[in-house]
XYZ file of C-alpha atoms in Angstrom:
558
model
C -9.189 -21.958 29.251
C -7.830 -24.073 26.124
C -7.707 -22.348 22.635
C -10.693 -25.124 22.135
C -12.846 -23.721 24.267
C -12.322 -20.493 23.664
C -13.325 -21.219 20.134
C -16.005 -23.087 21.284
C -17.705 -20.895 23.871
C -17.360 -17.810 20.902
C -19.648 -20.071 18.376
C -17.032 -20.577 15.955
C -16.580 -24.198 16.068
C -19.691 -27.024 17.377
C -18.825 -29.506 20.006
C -18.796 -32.017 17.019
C -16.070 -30.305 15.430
C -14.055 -29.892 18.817
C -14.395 -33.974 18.911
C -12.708 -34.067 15.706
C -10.095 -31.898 15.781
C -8.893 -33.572 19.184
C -8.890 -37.225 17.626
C -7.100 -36.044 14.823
C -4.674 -33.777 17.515
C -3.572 -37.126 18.964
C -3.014 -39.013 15.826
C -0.946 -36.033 14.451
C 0.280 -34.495 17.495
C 0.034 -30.627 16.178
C -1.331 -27.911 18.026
C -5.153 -27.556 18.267
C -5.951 -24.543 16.563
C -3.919 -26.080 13.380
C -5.681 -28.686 13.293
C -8.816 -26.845 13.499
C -7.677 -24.898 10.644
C -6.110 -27.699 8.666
C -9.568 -29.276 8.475
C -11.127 -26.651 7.578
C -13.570 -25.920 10.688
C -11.801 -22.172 11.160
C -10.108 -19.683 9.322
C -6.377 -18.835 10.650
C -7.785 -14.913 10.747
C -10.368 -15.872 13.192
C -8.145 -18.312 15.791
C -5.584 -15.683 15.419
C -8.375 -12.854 16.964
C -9.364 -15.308 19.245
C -6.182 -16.026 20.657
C -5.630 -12.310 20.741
C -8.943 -11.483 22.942
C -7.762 -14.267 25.273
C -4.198 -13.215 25.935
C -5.119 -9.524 25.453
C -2.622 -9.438 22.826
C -2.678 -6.871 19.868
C -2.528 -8.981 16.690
C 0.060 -7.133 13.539
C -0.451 -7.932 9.989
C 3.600 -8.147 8.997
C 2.425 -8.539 5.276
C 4.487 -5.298 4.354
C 6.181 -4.987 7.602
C 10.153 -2.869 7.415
C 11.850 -3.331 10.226
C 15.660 -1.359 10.808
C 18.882 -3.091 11.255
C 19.365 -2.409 14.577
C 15.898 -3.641 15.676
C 16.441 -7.248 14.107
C 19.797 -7.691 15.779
C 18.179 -6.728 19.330
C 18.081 -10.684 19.905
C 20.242 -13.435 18.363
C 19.271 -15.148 15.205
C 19.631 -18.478 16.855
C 17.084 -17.323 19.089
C 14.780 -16.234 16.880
C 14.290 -19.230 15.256
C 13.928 -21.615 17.393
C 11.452 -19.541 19.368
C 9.849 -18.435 16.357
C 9.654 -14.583 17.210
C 11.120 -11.551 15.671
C 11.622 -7.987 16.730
C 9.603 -6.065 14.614
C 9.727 -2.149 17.075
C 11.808 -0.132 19.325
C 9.823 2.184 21.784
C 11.159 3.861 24.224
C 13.058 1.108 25.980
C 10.972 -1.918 24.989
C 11.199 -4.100 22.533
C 7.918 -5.389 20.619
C 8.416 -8.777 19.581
C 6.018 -10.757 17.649
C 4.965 -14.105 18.128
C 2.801 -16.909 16.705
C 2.789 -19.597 20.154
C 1.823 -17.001 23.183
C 1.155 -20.164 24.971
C 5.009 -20.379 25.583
C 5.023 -17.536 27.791
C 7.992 -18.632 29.056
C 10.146 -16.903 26.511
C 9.324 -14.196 28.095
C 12.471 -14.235 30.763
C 14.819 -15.435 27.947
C 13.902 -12.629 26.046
C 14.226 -10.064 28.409
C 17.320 -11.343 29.698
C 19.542 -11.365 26.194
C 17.341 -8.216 24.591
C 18.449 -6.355 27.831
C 15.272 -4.683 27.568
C 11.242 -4.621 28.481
C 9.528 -6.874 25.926
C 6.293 -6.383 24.495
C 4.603 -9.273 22.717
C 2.058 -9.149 20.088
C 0.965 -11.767 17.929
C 1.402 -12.155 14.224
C 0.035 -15.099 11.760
C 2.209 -17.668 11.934
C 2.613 -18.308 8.045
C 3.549 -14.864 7.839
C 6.130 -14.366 10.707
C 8.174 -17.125 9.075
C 8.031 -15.324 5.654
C 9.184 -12.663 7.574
C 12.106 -14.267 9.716
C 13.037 -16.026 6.417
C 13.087 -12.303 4.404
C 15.178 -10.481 7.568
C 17.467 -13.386 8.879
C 17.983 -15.661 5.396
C 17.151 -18.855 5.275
C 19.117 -21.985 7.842
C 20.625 -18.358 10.241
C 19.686 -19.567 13.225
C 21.370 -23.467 11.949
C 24.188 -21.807 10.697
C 24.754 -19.673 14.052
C 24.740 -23.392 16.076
C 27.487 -24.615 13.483
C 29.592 -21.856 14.374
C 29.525 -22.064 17.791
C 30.516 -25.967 17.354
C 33.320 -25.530 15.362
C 34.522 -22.782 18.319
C 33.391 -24.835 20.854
C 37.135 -26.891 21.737
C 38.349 -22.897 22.520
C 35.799 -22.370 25.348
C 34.160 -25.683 26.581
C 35.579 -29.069 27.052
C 33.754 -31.644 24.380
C 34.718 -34.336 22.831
C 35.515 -35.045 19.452
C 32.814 -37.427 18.997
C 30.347 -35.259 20.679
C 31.882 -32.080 18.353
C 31.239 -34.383 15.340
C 27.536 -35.586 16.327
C 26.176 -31.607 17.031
C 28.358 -30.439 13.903
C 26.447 -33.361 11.572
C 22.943 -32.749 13.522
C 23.455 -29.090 12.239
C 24.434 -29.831 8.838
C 21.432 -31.906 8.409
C 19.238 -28.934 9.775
C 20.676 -26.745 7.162
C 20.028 -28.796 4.332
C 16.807 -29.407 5.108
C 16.025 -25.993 5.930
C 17.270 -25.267 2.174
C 15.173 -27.580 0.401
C 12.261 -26.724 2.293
C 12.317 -23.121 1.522
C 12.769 -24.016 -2.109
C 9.162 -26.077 -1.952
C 8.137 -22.880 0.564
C 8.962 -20.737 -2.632
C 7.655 -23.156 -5.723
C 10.476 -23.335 -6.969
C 11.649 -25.852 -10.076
C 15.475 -26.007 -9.560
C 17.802 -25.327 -6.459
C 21.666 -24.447 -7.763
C 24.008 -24.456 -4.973
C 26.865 -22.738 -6.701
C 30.744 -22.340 -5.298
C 32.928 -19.469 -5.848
C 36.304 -18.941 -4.690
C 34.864 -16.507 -2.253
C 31.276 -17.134 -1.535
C 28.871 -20.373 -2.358
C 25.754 -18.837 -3.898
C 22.130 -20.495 -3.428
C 19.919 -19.487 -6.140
C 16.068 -21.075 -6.335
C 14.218 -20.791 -10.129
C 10.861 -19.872 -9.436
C 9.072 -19.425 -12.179
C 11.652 -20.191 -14.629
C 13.594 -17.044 -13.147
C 16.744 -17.610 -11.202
C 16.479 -15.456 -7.850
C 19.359 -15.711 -5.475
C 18.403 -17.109 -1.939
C 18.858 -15.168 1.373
C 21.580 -16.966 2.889
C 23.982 -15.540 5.424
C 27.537 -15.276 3.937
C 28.567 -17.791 6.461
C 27.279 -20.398 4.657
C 30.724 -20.400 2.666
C 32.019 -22.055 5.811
C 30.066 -25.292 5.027
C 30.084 -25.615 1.167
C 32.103 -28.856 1.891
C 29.597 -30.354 4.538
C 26.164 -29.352 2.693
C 27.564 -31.228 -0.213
C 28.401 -34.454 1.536
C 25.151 -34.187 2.901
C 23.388 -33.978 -0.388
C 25.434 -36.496 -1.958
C 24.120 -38.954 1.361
C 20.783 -38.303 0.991
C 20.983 -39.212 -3.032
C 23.270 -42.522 -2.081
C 26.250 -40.851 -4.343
C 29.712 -41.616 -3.199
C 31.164 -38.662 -0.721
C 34.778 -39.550 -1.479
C 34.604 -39.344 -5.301
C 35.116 -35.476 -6.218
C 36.749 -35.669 -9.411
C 33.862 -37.122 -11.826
C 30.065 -36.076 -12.257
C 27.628 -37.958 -9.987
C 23.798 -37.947 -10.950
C 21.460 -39.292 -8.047
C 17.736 -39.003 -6.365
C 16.112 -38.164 -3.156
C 12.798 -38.745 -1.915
C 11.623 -36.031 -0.021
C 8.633 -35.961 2.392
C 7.150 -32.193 3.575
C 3.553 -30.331 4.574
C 2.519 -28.272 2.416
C -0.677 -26.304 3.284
C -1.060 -28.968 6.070
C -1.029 -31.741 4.260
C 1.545 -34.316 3.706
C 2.829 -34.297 0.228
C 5.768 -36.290 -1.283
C 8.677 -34.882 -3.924
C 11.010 -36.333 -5.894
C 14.717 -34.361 -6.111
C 16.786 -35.214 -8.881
C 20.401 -34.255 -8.089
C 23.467 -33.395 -10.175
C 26.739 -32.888 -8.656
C 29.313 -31.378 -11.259
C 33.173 -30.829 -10.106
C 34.044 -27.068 -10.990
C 37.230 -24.765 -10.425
C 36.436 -23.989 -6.560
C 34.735 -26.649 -5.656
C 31.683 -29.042 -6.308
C 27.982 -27.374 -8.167
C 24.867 -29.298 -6.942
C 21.479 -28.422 -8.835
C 18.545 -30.393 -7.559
C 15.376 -30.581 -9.730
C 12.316 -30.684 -7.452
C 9.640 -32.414 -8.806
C 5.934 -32.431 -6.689
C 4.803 -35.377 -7.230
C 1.149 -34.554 -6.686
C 1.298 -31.965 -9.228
C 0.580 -34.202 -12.312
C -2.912 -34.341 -11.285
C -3.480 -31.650 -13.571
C -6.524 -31.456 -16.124
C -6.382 -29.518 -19.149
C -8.040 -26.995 -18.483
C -5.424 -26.450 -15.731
C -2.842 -25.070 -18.355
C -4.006 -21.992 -19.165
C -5.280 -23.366 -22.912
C -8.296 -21.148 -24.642
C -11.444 -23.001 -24.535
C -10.751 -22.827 -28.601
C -7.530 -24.850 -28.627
C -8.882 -26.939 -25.812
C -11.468 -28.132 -27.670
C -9.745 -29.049 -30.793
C -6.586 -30.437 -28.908
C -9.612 -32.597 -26.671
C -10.338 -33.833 -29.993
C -6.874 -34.886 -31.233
C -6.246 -36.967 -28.264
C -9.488 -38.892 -28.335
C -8.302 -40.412 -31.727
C -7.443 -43.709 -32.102
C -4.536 -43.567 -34.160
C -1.961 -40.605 -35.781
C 0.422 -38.763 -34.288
C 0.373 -35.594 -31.520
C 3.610 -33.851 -30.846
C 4.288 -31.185 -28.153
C 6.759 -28.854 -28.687
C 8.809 -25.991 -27.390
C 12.484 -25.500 -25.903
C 13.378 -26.937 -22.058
C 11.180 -25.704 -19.408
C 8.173 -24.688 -21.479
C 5.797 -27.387 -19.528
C 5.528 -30.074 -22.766
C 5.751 -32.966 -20.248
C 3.115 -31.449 -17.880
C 1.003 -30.884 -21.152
C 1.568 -34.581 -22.194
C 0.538 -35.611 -18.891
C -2.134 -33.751 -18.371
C -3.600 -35.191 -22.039
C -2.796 -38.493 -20.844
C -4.638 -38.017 -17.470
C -7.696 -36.847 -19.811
C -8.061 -39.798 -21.335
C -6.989 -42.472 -18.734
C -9.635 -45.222 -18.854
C -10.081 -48.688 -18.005
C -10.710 -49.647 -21.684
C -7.432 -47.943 -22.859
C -4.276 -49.314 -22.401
C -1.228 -46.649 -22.428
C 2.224 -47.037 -22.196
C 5.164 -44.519 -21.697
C 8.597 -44.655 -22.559
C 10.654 -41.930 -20.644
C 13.563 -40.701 -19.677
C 13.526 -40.137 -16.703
C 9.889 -40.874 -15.261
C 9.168 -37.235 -13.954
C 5.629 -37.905 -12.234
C 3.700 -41.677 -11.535
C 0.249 -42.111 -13.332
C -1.798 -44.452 -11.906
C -3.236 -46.769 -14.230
C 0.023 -45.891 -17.254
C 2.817 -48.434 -17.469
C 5.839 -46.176 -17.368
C 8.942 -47.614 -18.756
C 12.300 -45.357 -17.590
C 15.211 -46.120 -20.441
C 18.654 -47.021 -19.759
C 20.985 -46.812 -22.294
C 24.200 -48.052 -20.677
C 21.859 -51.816 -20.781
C 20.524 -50.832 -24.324
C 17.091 -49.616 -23.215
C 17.020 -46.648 -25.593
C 13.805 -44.406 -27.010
C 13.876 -46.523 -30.021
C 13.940 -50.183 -28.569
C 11.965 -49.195 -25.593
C 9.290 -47.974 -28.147
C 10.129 -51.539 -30.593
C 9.229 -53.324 -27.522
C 6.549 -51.401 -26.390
C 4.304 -52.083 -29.585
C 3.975 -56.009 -28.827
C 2.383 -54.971 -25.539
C -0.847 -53.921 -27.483
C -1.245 -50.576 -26.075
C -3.751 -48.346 -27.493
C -1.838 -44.933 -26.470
C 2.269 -44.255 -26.536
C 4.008 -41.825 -24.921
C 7.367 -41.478 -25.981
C 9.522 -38.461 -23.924
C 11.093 -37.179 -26.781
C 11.907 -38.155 -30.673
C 15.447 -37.462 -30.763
C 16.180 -39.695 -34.067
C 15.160 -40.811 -37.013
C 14.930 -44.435 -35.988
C 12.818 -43.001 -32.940
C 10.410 -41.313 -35.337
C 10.669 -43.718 -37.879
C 8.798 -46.497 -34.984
C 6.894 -43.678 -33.921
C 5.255 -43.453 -37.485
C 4.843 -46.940 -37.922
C 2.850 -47.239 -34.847
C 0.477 -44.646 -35.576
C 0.027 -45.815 -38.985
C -0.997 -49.534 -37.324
C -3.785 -47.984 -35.050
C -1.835 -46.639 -32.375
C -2.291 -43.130 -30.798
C 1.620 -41.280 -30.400
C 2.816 -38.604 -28.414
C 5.307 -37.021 -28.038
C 7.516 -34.196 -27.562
C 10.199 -32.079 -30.470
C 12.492 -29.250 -29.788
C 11.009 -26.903 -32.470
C 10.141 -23.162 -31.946
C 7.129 -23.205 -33.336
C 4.283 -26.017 -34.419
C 4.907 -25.497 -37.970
C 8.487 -26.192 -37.928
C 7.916 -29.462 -36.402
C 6.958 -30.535 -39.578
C 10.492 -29.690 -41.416
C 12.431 -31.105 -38.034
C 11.185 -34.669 -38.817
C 11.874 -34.346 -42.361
C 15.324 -33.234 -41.468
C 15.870 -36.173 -39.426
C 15.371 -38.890 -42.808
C 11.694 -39.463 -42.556
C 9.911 -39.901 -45.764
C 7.586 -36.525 -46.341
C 4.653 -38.921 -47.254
C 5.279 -40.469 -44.052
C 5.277 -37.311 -42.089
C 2.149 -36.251 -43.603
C -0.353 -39.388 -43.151
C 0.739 -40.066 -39.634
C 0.625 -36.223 -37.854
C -2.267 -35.076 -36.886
C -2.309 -32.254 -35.046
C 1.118 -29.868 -33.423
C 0.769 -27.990 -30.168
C 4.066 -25.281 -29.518
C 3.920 -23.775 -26.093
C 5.734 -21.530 -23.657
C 5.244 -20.514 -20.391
C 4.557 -17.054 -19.191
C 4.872 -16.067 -15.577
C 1.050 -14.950 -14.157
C 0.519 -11.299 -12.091
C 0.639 -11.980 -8.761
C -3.328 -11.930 -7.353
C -1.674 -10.005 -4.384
C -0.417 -6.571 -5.468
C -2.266 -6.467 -8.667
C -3.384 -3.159 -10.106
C -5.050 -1.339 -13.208
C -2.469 0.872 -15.566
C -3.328 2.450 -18.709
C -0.164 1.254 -20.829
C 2.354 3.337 -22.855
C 0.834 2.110 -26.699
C 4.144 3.015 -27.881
C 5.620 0.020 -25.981
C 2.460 -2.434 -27.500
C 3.391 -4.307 -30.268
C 1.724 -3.035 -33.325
C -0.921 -5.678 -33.898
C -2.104 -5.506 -30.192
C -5.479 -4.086 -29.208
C -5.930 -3.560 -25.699
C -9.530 -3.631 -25.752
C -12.474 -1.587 -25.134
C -11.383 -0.581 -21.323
C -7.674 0.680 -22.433
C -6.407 -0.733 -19.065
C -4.259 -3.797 -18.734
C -3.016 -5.336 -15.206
C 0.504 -5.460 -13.632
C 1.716 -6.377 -10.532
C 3.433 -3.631 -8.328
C 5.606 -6.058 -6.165
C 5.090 -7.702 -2.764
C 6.221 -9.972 -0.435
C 4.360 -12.814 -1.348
C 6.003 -13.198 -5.002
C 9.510 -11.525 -4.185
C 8.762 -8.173 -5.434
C 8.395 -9.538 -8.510
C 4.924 -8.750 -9.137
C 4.433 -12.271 -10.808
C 3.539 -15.449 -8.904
C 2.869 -18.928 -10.715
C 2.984 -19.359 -14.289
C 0.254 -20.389 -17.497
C 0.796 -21.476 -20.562
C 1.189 -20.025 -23.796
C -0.202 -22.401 -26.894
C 0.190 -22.407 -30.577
C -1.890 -25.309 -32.357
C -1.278 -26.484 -35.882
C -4.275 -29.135 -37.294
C -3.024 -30.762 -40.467
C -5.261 -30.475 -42.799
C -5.255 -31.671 -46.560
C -3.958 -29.021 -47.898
C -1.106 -28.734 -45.288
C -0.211 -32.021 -45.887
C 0.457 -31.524 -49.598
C 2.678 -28.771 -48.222
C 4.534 -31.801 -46.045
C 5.005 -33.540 -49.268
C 5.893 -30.933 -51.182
C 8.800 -30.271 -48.443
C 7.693 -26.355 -48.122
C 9.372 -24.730 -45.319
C 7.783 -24.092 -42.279
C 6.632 -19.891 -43.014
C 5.040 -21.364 -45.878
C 2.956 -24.120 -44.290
C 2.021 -21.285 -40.913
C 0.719 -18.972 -43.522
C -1.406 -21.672 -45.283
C -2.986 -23.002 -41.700
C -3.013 -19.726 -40.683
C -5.100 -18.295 -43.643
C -7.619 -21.557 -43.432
C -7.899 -21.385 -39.634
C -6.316 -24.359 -38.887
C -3.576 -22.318 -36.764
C -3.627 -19.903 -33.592
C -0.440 -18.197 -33.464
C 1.545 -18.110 -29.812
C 1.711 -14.593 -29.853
C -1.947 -13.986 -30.629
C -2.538 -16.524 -27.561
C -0.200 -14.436 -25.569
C -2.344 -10.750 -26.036
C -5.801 -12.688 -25.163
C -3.799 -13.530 -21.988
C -2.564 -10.035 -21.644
C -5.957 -8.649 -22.295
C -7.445 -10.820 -19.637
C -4.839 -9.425 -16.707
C -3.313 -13.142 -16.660
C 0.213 -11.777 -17.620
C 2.055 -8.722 -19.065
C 2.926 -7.848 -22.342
C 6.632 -7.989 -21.366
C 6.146 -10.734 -20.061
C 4.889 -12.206 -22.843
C 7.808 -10.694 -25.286
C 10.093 -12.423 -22.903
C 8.902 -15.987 -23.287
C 8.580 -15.890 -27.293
C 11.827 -14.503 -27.761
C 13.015 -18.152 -26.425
């Protein structure tokens, strides 16, 4: 009996949902019971029992899972994944191996023959045996097991060169997939394939921590390959090794089911043992965020809602690399996307595409800089600019002009904090008068990295290691997480904002054209509430068991 009927003759899915999940089987061409579950008809814990009662297979939770050396190298690597099974216990002499696909019970003599042993199946999740082949075997084993045996192949088989050549690429192309899939597996931001004279390192940045990948020390073997094969995919020339080569790959990948597209931008750097690639990964469905996505207090939300529903001044975002300004700037723009607005962006590069936002990507080698992209811009009649960054005076000087002509401005700085914005544009050569009748309103963010919802527990904290203006609340207990496999023992998985917002208000502006320093303007705002502080933002989101207070430390020390 089919897993379909099975399903269906338990209750858990209607004939009518059957129907559907085989039409959309033979469009897509998965396995049933996904699809079931990718539609939402069933949960993955209930096929998994199901398919359990009808193979009478126990069903293990490998969630937290330790399995000995020896027990993991009772069948090869290669074979592991490309069955998709994994020795998880030694008993007696048979081997328990668990599997995801009993329907391939066929395995079953393949296993037995290489273990050397009696093999016991059981079934596992599928979502979680491949975290757990990934966290015993690394990440591109079994690919890298297949390239060895090709390159040692002329010693013990007769092939040709051409043939050597075709299964040596085919791997290579494996591998490098496999690499940037488990970076979009893992969230992360940033792949850095490193080389040393020794090793080449593979480190993801998930959640703006570096965290070396679990790569067989093989790989070291290929550095040469995986880099031609990167530079292919981003249409950089192979044979040019001695200068630094910038390119872009499209990259199409499930995720959850569903078919989502990313955008890699690549940077290939020549260093003393060889060539660095980082790769930028960049979802591109993950603009679709609204504000109150970011983590921002229903306070600052409201006030910042306000800003951006002006119709002229200027609202600047700022923060040091990798604090989430453009996601906030897109996220504001999303907000207010309309028919009856017009908005136009000037970027470098175009990170994520807004439907409905002309996007303009500058090129300075043709002369397409911030400054004339923005000149330009103006006689398009847009009601809302985006500009990436103001890196100049003549940048900010256009910038000024256009709010002060009925146009709405934002943009991003490279300030620490909101008030300091203020003094960076006077630095640059703008007028202070100018400064302080075009901005409006300064938002300074970080990111902090959130407890992972997983291992998440209570702890009553050490107040000597509290800051001295922190109250923990009425409870005394704060949350931390104790480490797991789903963030990397990290205890943290995903990240929120962190937001500091500065509203210009008369008297601050006198400050402006006074040209008082930036302490002086915070403690003005601060003292006529027209200013949150980060850090204050930072122990509601402690208090609330979003984040930890080290955590917190960590980001506002940047």
């Amino acid at each position: 009996m089919g897993i379909g009927l099975v399903l269906l003759d338990r209750g858990l899915i209607t004939k009518r949902d059957l129907d559907r999940a085989i039409a959309e089987q033979q469009a897509s061409g998965d396995r049933l019971d996904k699809v079931l579950v990718r539609l939402g008809l069933i949960s993955r814990e209930q096929v998994l029992e199901a398919i359990g009662d009808q193979f009478h297979m126990p069903v293990v939770d490998l969630t937290n899972v330790k399995v000995d050396e020896s027990v993991l190298r009772a069948l090869p690597t290669k074979l592991v994944y490309r069955q998709n099974c994994a020795p998880i216990g030694l008993r007696g002499d048979a081997l328990t191996v668990a599997t995801s696909d009993p329907f391939e019970l066929s395995i079953l003599d393949e296993l037995r023959l290489l273990a050397g042993r009696t093999i016991d199946l059981v079934l596992a999740d599928e979502q979680q045996l491949q975290e757990f082949i990934r966290a015993n075997y690394g990440v591109g084993g079994g690919t890298l097991d297949e390239l060895a045996e090709t390159i040692s192949a002329p010693d013990s088989v007769q092939a040709s060169d051409s043939e050597l050549d075709e299964a040596q690429e085919a791997s290579v192309i494996k591998l490098v997939n496999d690499l940037l899939i488990e970076a979009i597996s893992e969230r992360a931001t940033d792949v850095h394939i490193e080389p040393y004279e020794h090793e080449l390192a593979v480190r993801y940045r998930i959640d703006g921590v570096l965290h070396r990948a679990n790569i067989p020390s093989s790989i070291n073997r290929f550095r040469a390959a995986i880099v031609s094969r990167i530079k292919i995919m981003a249409s950089l020339n192979i044979a040019e090794k001695r200068i630094p080569q910038d390119g872009r790959i499209t990259l199409r990948h499930r995720v959850d089911g569903r078919p989502q597209e990313f955008d890699l931008r690549v940077s290939v750097i020549p260093m003393l043992f060889g060539e660095g690639v980082v790769l930028r990964v960049l979802n591109k469905a993950s603009v679709l965020l609204g504000l109150d996505d970011l983590g921002m207090s229903g306070r600052v939300m409201e006030r910042w809602g306000r800003l951006i529903d002006r119709p002229h001044g200027i609202l600047l975002v700022t923060g040091p690399t990798g604090s989430g300004k453009s996601t906030t700037l897109y996220a504001s723009l999303n907000s207010v996307r309309s028919d009856e607005v017009k908005m136009i962006t000037v970027e470098d590069p175009v990170e994520y595409h807004i439907p409905g936002v002309n996007q303009i990507q500058i090129a300075p080698k043709v002369g397409l800089t911030f400054a004339t992209g923005l000149r330009s811009v103006l006689r398009h009649d847009p009601d809302v600019v985006m500009i990436g960054e103001i890196r100049d005076k003549e940048t900010a000087d256009i910038a000024v002009q256009a709010s002060l002509t009925g146009h709405l401005v934002l943009s991003t700085l490279h300030t620490n904090d909101a008030a300091g914005a203020t003094t960076r544009l006077l630095d640059m050569g703008v007028e202070p008068f100018l400064v302080a009748s075009s901005v409006e309103g300064i938002l300074a963010q970080r990111l902090v990295r959130k407890v992972c919802p997983n291992c998440s527990e209570s702890y009553e904290p050490d107040p000597t290691e509290m800051p001295a203006d922190f109250e923990p609340g009425q409870s005394r207990t704060l949350v931390h997480g104790r480490g797991c496999r789903q963030c990397r023992d990290t205890g943290f998985r995903g990240r929120i904002g962190v937001f500091e917002l500065l509203l210009l208000s008369d008297p601050v502006r006198e400050m402006v054209m006074r040209r008082a320093n930036a302490r002086e303007i915070a403690s003005r705002a601060l003292a006529d509430d027209d200013l949150n502080l980060l850090r204050h933002d930072g122990y509601d989101k402690v208090r609330a068991g979003l984040t930890t207070m080290p955590e917190v430390v960590r980001a506002l020390a940047t």
